Amino acid sequence: MADLRTEFIGIKSPNPFWLASAPPTDKEYNVVRAFKAGWGGVVWKTLGEDPPVVNVNGPRYGAIHGKDRQLIGLNNIELITDRPLEVNLREIKQVKRDWPDRALVVSLMVPCEEQSWIDILRKVEDTGADGVELNFGCPHGMSERGMGSAVGQVPEYIEMVTRWVKQHSRMPCIVKLTPNITDVRKPAQAAHAGGADAVSLINTINSITGVDLDMMSPSPTVDGKGAHGGYCGPAVKPIALNMVAEIARDPVTRGLPISGIGGVTTWRDAAEFMALGAGTVQVCTAAMTYGFKVVQDMIDGLGDWMDEKGHTSVDQFTGAAVPNVTDWQYLNLNYIAKAKIDQDLCIKCGRCHIACEDTSHQAITSMVDGARKFEVIDEECVGCNLCVNVCPVENCITLEPMAAGSIDPRTKRPVEKDYANWTTHPNNPMAVKEAAE
Amino acid sequence: MIANLPEISMTQTTAGPDIATGRLPDDAYAENFSDLHPLLDPHEALVEADRCYFCYDAPCMQACPTSIDIPQFIRQISTGNPTGSAKTIFEQNILGGMCARVCPTETLCEEVCVREVAEGKPVKIGELQRYATDHYMGEHGASPFTRGAPTGKKVAVVGAGPAGLSCAHRLAVHGHDVTLFDAREKAGGLNEYGIASYKSVDEFAAREVDFILSIGGIELKTGMRVGANLDLAELRAGFDAVFLGIGLGSVNALGIDGEDKSGSLDAVDYIADLRQADDLSTLPVGRRIVVIGGGMTAVDIAVQTKLLGAEDVTIAYRRGQDRMNASDYEQHLAQTSGVRIMTWMQPKALVAQNGAVTSIELERTREQNGSLTGTGETVTLPADMVFKAVGQTLVQADLGGALSLEKGRIVVDADRKTSLADVWAGGDCVLGGEDLTVAAVEDGKIAAESINAALSA
């Protein structure tokens, strides 16, 4: 069995599956249950200054559901911990003592004043926790008070606070980033400049989950009103993957350790984040939906997959997909693929046809010789992949690359064997002579 | 009342047939005759609706005799618009509620559902249709259509079964004045008197009639039978057009000895009594039942007598099980209800004692050069009741010889027009139909459009 042990910025954990700073990590009771279930580490729910914040007493969550009420997106308006600081610190100390092999990182959020950070860092250091995570991401409530994403949206503040933390503490420091920005590389670069040991991302996305059409109020609705909350869960994974990849391949932040967060629900999700450069992953919504037991298959599944691939440790595939993340302009325009429908697998629902016919390239038949049959018309197919995506049968439609030298029936031109991209394309007014990659 | 019924004896004797009422504990009747497929609850409906792929040019829609836009109505359920869903159904089939209950969906829409083809588990189209139509009828009560501006034209619709109701409703949509005649006491035809009671509980047939008539412009006259107190020639003289949806009024006979004895019964008559019974425990039923036939009626009578407490129920069919007109689902229902299906058996004689049937002699059959022959080998089954379910026929005399008939049915063209220019027909009484409720509804709908075109010309 592959070795899942992880060492992330000096913090060891038996596996890369950590629980993110959130309600599941708000107190000893939950964290101990999580460790018993097998979680490799936790980021304790964000501590702030006393007196503690208060939460709304109505709904804190809203959700988007898929088929059979499968939860695919969760939104929350909960704030940082609403328990007294001393209680949290006492419990953190106890848990770390009882579970020395697990990662225990403490999330922090205090005002942008140096003394506030000095004070809380000392208290956290006393607990024996493995490190701190700076919550510069929370998009609701705290941001209105100049904390959370209000800091995370200003790279200069990120750098300043990170520098204070590194200056006044020996603990490893993770900076948690908000996705509610235009270019995630800027805050990551700022964290890096401030001396952060790692970044974690993404925090939640500003969102309104829905509108109650009877009350004419956003949901979740608190006494007739709703405020935007933070969106997370499987629905945000693609956004998170892109942001992780952007930081992983940016020349300034390349090599900066990343803890990947955003819709991790299965071992496969975790492997994808790790392939894009994440050294650990943090999970919240999957646990909040199904309970802590979900970690068991994350551990088994990742281990089995690593065995199958011949990886003996997680660092062997961490970042392996990063070199293949590129910009559009460097994609090979001489690569030509055509959709192909496996007639044995086809159930004749016709979705590929109507999607292509109504919204794309009119490249799939609905009738052949008077019979209901869906076939790709190679003369029209641009290889866009829409039919593959809308087909309800897995592997029924595939995109098959054309061999170099064969004639593309659409353009009537031979498929070139050489790589050529937009940078050299004759239609590009900015074209250069030699293709760059 | 049931014909040929012997004196009821509550105590079993060795000499006479064992036919009795109240074979079951009182509470067993309600349970046995409860809804075969209870209404889906909202979550079940959403989950099932989500299984639909919203196929392009969907095979299910093509398989539906009334061309209901099935992917559309299912999508409307999944979007939380069951009212719109029901309207989509009623637009093509105003008896969508009954069809949802009685259609052999496994040989129509659900047979060609791509999920049936792919995984052997079709979307439960029938149950979803019931979900939508029950929602509509529960919430709104009245037909979603409004009567068209009166045209002053008068149409006689004879027979208030599925074909007649469908035709009358569509004619009312077009603004024609409809007089709807029916021979029985209640409208509904086989929906009211014929189909198995566990498929239409809680007076659904009657409620659906009210729903259809709520459009207005349709005058119902019951107790009016063509050939008795209603004359086709007079109807033609008194109305601008006539639609005949009179069904098949007579039952085929077996043509064997003993058929006239008591205990030899017509399945359709017994089912009609069962449907109209206020208290099922008062219905006499034999201990041992033999049903002759292989169609839906054979299954309906067999299952229902079993549910009434008959101990031993056998369907005897003269060919192989694959040739039975009852669908696979119905055959399965019979067998899981404890009914035995004997195949390659034809009735030879009913044996009676003291004028009452006590057993039936069956002869084994085989197919030789494509035709059925008896092998000479016989089997005798004890029977207190023998039900004939070998098809029904049109009572030709009722029509006074005015119409072209073929194979005992009324000949119609694609517009359901008969050989008489002002007479249309549909449902079981016409040639070439499928003898299904849904097919009758389509006949009525097509005829109404044709009548409207003729009257508007």
XYZ file of C-alpha atoms in Angstrom, chain A residues 66-69 347-351 353-354 366 372 374 392, chain B residues 43 47 50-59 62 114 118:
30
model
C -28.816 18.234 -8.038
C -30.797 15.112 -8.785
C -32.339 13.384 -5.802
C -31.407 16.378 -3.637
C -29.173 4.348 -26.440
C -30.596 6.661 -29.112
C -31.716 9.464 -26.822
C -30.719 11.980 -29.484
C -29.320 14.538 -27.068
C -28.006 15.469 -32.174
C -30.193 18.213 -30.797
C -30.872 11.925 -36.380
C -33.339 6.626 -35.960
C -27.050 9.236 -34.562
C -25.772 10.382 -20.750
C -40.051 13.560 -3.867
C -36.465 11.624 -8.526
C -34.974 13.383 -13.141
C -34.346 10.004 -14.745
C -35.846 11.237 -18.019
C -33.201 12.188 -20.565
C -35.481 14.645 -22.393
C -34.786 12.754 -25.609
C -34.868 14.440 -28.966
C -37.904 13.311 -31.016
C -38.575 10.975 -28.144
C -39.491 7.362 -28.896
C -44.068 8.378 -30.864
C -34.272 4.648 -23.989
C -30.274 0.749 -22.014
